[in-house]
PDB file of C-alpha atoms in Angstrom:
ATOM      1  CA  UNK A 676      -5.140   0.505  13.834  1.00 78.00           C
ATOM      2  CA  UNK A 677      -4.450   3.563  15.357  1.00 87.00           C
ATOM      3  CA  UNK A 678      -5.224   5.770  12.337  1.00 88.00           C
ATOM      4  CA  UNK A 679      -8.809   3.937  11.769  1.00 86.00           C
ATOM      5  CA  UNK A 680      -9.479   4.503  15.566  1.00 89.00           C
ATOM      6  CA  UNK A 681      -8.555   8.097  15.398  1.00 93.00           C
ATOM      7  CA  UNK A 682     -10.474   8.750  11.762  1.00 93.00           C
ATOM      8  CA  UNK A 683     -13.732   6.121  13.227  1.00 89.00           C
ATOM      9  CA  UNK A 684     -13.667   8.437  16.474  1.00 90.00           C
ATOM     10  CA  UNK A 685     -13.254  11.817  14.723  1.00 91.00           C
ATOM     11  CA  UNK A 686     -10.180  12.905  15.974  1.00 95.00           C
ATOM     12  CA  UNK A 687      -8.755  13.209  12.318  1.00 95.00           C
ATOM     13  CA  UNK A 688     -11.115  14.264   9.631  1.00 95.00           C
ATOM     14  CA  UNK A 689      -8.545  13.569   6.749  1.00 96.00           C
ATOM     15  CA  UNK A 690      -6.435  10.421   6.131  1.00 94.00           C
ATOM     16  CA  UNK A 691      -4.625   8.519   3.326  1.00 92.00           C
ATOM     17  CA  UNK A 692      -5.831   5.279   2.005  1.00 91.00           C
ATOM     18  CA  UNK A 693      -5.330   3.184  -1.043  1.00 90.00           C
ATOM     19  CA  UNK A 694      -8.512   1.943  -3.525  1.00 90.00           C
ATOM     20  CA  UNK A 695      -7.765  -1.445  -2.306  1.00 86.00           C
ATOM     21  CA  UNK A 696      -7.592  -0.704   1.353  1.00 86.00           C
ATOM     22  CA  UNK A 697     -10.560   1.672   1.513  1.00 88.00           C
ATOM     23  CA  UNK A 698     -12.618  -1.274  -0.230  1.00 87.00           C
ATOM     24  CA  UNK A 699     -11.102  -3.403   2.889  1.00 84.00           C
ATOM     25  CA  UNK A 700     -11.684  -0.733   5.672  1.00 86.00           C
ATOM     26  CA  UNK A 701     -14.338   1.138   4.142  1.00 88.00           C
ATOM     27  CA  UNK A 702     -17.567  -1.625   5.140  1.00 90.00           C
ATOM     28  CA  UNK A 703     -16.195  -1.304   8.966  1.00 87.00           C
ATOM     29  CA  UNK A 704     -15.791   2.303   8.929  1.00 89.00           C
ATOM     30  CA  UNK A 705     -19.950   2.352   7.536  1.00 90.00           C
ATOM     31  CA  UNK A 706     -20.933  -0.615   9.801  1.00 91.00           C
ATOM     32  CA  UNK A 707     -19.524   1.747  13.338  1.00 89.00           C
ATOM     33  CA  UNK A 708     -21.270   4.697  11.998  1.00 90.00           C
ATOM     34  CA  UNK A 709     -18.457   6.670  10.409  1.00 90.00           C
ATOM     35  CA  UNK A 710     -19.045   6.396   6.407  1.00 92.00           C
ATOM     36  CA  UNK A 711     -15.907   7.357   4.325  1.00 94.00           C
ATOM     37  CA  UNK A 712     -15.651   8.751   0.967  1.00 94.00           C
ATOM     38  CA  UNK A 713     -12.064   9.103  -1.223  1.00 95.00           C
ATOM     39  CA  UNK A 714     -11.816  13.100  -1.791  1.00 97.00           C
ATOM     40  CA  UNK A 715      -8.959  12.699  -3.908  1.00 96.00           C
ATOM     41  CA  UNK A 716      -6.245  10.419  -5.958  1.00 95.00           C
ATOM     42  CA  UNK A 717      -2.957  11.589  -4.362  1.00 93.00           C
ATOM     43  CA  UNK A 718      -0.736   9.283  -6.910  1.00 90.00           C
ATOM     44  CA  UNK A 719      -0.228   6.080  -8.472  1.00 92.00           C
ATOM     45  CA  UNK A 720       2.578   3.775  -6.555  1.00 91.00           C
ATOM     46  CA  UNK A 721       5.485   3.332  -8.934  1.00 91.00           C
ATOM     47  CA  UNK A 722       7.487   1.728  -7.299  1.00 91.00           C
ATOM     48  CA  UNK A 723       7.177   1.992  -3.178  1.00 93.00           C
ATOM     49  CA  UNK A 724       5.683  -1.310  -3.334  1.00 96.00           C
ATOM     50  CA  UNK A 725       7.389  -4.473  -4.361  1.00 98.00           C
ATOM     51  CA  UNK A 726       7.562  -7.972  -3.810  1.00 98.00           C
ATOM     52  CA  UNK A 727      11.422  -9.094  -2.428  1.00 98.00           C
ATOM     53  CA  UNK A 728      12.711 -12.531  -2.715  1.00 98.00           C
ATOM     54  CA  UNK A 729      15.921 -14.868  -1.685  1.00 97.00           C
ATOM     55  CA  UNK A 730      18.115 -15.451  -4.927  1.00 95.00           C
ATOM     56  CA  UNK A 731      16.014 -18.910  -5.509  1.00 96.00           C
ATOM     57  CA  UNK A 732      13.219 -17.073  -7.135  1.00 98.00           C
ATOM     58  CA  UNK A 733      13.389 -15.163 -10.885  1.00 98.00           C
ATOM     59  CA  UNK A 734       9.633 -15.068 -11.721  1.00 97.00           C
ATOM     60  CA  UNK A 735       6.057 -15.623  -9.721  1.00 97.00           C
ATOM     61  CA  UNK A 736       5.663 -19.401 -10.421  1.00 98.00           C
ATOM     62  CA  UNK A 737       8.759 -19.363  -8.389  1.00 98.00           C
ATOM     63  CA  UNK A 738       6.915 -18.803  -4.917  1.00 98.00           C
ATOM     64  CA  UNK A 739       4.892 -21.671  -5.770  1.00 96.00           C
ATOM     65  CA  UNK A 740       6.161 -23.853  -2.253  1.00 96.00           C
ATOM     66  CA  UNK A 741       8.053 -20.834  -0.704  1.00 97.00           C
ATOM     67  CA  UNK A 742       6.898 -18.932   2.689  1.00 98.00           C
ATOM     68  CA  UNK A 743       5.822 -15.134   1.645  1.00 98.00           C
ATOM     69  CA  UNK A 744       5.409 -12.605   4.600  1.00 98.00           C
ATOM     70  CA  UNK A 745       3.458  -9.278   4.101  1.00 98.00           C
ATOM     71  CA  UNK A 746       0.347  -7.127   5.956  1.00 94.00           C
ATOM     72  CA  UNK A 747      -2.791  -8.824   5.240  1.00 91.00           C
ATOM     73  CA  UNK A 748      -5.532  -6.676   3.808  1.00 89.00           C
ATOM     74  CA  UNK A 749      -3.249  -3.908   2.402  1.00 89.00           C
ATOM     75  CA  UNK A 750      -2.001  -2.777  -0.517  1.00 91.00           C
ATOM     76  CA  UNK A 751       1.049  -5.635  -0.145  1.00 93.00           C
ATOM     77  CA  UNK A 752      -0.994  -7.916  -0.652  1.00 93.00           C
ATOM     78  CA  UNK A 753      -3.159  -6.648  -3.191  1.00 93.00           C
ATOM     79  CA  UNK A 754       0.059  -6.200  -5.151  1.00 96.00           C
ATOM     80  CA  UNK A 755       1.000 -10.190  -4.911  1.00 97.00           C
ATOM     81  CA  UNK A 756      -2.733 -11.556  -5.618  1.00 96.00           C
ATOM     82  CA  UNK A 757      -2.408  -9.361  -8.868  1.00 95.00           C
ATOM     83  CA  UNK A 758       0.768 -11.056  -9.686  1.00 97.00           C
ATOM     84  CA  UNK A 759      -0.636 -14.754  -9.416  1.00 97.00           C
ATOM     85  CA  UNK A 760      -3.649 -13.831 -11.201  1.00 96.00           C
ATOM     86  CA  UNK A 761      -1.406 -13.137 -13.812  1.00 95.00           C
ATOM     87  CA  UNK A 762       0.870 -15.848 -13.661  1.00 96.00           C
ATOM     88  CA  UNK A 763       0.496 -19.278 -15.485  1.00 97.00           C
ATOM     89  CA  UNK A 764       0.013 -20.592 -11.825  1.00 97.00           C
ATOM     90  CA  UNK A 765      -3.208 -22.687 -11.594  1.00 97.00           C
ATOM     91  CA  UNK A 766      -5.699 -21.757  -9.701  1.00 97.00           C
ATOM     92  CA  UNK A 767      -5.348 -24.495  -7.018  1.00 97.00           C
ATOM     93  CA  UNK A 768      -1.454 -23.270  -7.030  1.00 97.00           C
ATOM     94  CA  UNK A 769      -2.856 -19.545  -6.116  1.00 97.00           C
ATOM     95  CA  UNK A 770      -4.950 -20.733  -3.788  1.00 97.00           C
ATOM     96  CA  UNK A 771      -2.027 -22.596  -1.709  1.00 97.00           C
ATOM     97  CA  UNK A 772       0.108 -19.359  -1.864  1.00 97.00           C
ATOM     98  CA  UNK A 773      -2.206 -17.204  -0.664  1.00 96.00           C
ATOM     99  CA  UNK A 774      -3.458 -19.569   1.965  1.00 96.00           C
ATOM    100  CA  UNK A 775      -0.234 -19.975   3.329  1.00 96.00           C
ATOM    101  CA  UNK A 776       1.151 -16.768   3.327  1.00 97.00           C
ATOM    102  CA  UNK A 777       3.089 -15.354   6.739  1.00 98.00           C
ATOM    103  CA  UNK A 778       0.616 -12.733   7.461  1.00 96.00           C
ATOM    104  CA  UNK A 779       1.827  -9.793   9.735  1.00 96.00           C
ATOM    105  CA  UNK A 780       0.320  -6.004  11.135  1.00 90.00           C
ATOM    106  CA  UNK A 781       2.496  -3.942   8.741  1.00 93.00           C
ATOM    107  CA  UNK A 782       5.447  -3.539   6.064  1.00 96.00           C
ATOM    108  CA  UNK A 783       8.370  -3.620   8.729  1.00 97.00           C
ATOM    109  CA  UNK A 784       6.959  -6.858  10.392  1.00 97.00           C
ATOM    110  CA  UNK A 785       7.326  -8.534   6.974  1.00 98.00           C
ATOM    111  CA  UNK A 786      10.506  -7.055   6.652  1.00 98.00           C
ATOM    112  CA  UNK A 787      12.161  -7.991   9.355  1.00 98.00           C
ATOM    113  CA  UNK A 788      11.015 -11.758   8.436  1.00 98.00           C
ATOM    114  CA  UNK A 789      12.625 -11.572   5.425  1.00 98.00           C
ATOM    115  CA  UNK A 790      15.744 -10.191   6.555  1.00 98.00           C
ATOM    116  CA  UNK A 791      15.533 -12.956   9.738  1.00 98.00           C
ATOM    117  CA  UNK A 792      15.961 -15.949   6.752  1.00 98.00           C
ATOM    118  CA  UNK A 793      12.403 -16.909   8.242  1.00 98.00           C
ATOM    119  CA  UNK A 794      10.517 -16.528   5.099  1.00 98.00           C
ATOM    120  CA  UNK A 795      11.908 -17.202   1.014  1.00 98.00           C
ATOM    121  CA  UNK A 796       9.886 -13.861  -0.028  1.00 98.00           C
ATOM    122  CA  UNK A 797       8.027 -10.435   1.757  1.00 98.00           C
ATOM    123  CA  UNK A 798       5.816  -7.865  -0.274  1.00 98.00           C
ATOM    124  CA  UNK A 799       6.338  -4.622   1.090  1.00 98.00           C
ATOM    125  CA  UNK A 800       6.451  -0.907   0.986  1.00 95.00           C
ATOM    126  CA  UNK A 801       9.264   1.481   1.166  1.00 95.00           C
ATOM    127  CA  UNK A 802      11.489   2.330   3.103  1.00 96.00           C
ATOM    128  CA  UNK A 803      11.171  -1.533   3.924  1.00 97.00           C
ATOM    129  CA  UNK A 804      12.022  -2.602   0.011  1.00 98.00           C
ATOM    130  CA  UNK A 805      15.501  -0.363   0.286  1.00 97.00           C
ATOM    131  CA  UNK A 806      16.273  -1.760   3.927  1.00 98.00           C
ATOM    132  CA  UNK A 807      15.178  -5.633   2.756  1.00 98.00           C
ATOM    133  CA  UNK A 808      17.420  -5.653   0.277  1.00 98.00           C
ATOM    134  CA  UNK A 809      20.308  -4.128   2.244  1.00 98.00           C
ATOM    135  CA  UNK A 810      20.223  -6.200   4.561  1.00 98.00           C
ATOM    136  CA  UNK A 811      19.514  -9.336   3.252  1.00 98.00           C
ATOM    137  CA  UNK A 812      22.277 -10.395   1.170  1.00 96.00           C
ATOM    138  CA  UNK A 813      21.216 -12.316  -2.575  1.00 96.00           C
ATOM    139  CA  UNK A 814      18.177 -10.625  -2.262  1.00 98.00           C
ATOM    140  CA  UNK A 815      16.257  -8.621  -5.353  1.00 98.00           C
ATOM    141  CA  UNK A 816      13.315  -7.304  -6.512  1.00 98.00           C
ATOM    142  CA  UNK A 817      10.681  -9.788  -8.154  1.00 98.00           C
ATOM    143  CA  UNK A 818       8.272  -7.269  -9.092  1.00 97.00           C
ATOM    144  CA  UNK A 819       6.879  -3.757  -8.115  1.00 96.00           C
ATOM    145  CA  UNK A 820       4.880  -1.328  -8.551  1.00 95.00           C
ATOM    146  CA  UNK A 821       7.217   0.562 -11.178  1.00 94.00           C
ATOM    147  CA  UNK A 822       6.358  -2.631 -13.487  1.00 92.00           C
ATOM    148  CA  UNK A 823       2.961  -2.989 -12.426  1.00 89.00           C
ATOM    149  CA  UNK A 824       2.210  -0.025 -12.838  1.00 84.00           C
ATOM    150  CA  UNK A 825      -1.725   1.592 -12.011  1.00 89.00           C
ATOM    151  CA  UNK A 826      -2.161  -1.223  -9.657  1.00 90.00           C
ATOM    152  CA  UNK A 827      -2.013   0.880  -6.352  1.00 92.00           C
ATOM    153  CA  UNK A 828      -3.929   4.259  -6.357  1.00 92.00           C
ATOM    154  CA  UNK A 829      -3.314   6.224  -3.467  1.00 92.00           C
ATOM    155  CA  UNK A 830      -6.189   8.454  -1.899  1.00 94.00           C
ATOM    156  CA  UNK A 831      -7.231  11.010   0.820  1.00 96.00           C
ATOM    157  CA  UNK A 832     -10.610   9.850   2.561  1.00 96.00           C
ATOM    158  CA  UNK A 833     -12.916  12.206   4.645  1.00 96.00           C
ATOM    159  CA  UNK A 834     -15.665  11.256   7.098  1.00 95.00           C
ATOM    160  CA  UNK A 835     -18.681  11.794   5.094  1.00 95.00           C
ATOM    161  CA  UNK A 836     -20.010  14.104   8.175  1.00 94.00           C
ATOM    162  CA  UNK A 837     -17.077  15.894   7.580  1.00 96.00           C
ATOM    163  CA  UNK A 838     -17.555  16.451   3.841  1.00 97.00           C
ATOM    164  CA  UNK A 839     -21.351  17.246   4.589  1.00 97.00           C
ATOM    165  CA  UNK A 840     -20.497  20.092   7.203  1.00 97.00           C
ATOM    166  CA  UNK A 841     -17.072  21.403   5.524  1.00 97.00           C
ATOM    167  CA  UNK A 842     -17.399  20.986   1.716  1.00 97.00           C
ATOM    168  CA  UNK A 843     -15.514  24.277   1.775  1.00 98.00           C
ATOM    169  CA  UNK A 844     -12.369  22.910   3.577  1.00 97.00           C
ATOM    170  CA  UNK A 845     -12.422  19.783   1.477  1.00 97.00           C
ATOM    171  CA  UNK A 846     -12.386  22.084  -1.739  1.00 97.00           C
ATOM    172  CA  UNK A 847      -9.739  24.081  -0.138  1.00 97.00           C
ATOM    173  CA  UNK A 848      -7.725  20.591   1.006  1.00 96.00           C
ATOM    174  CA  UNK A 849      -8.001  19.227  -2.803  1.00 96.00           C
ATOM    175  CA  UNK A 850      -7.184  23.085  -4.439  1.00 97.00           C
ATOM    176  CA  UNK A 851      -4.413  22.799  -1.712  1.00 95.00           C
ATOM    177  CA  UNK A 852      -2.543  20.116  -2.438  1.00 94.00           C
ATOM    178  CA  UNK A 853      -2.530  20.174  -6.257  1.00 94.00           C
ATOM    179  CA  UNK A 854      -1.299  23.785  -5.605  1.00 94.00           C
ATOM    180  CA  UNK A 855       1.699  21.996  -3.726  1.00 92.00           C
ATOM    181  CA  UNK A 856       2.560  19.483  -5.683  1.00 91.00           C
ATOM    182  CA  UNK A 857       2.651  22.073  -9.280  1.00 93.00           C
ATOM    183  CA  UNK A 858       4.752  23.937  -6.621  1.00 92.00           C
ATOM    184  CA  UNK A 859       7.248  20.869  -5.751  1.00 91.00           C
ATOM    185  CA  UNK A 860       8.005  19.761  -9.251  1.00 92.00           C
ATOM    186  CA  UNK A 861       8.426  23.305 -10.002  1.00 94.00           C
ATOM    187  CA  UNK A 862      11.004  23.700  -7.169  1.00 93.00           C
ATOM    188  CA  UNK A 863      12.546  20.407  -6.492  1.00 91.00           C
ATOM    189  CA  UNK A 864      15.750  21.349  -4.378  1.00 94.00           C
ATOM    190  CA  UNK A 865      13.610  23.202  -1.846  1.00 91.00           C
ATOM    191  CA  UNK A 866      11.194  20.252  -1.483  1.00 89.00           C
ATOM    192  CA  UNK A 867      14.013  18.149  -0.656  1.00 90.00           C
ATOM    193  CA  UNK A 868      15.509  20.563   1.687  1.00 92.00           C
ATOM    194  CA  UNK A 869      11.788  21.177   3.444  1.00 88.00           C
ATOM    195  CA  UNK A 870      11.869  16.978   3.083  1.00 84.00           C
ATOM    196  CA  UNK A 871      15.100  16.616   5.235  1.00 88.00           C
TER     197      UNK A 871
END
């Protein structure tokens, strides 16, 4: 909320999104008079986003009956909706799942339900997958983003004003970053010290 407030009320010109998200966000950002447009793909998830379960689950048809916590309306649960679509879950199944799903604001909300016992399974992002697991003993990884791979596209979204008045910046942002990154896998030990 507080990065949509601050991008809707032009405070930040720049902010990161995913495909699925912006398609979420993107109609309210239009309707209050900010239109958005993704500048750039930053990356592909593999593997920041997973779906963590108790030790009663091994596979999707597994959560058929179970309580699942994760952030409505984001990439989380994107990620699960993919996974029943592609289960041999019936549609009526799916549509039980999803309707009663433990929805929260964000990743460590889910979390923490999941590591509370209050919920069999959580979809969520790291650092939350790392901590879930740690702290929750039994628990795994049902499926992520390294499996499911070009499921989650990360972007950079600019106020279309902004683009309008600055298409030099936003040139310079793009040329920017890919500069970076060639730089970071070049140099790996001083992104991780810049990192820390």
């Amino acid at each position: 909320d507080v990065r949509a407030k601050a991008f809707a009320n032009g405070d930040v010109d720049v902010v990161w999104s995913t495909v699925d998200f912006l398609a979420n966000e993107g109609p309210g950002f239009r309707k209050g008079g900010t239109p958005a447009k993704a500048v750039m793909q930053v990356d592909w998830s593999r593997g920041g986003d997973a779906i963590v379960v108790d030790g009663s689950i091994n596979r999707i048809e597994d959560l058929r009956g179970k309580k699942i916590s994760l952030a409505l309306f984001t990439p989380s649960h994107w990620l699960l909706v993919s996974m029943l679509r592609n289960s041999s879950l019936e549609d009526a199944e799916q549509t039980k799942i999803i309707k009663n799903l433990v929805g929260k604001n964000a990743s460590p909300d889910a979390r923490a339900d999941f590591v509370a016992g209050k919920v069999d399974a959580a979809v969520v992002w790291e650092p939350d997958v790392a901590e879930a697991l740690a702290k929750r003993p039994g628990s795994k990884i049902l499926v992520s983003s390294k499996t499911a791979a070009n499921l989650i596209a990360d972007l950079m979204i600019a106020r279309q004003e902004f683009i309008d008045k600055h298409p030099d910046v936003i040139r310079a942002f793009i040329q920017g970053w890919m500069e970076g990154t060639e730089d970071a896998n070049r140099n790996l030990d001083k992104v991780v010290q810049l990192m820390m």
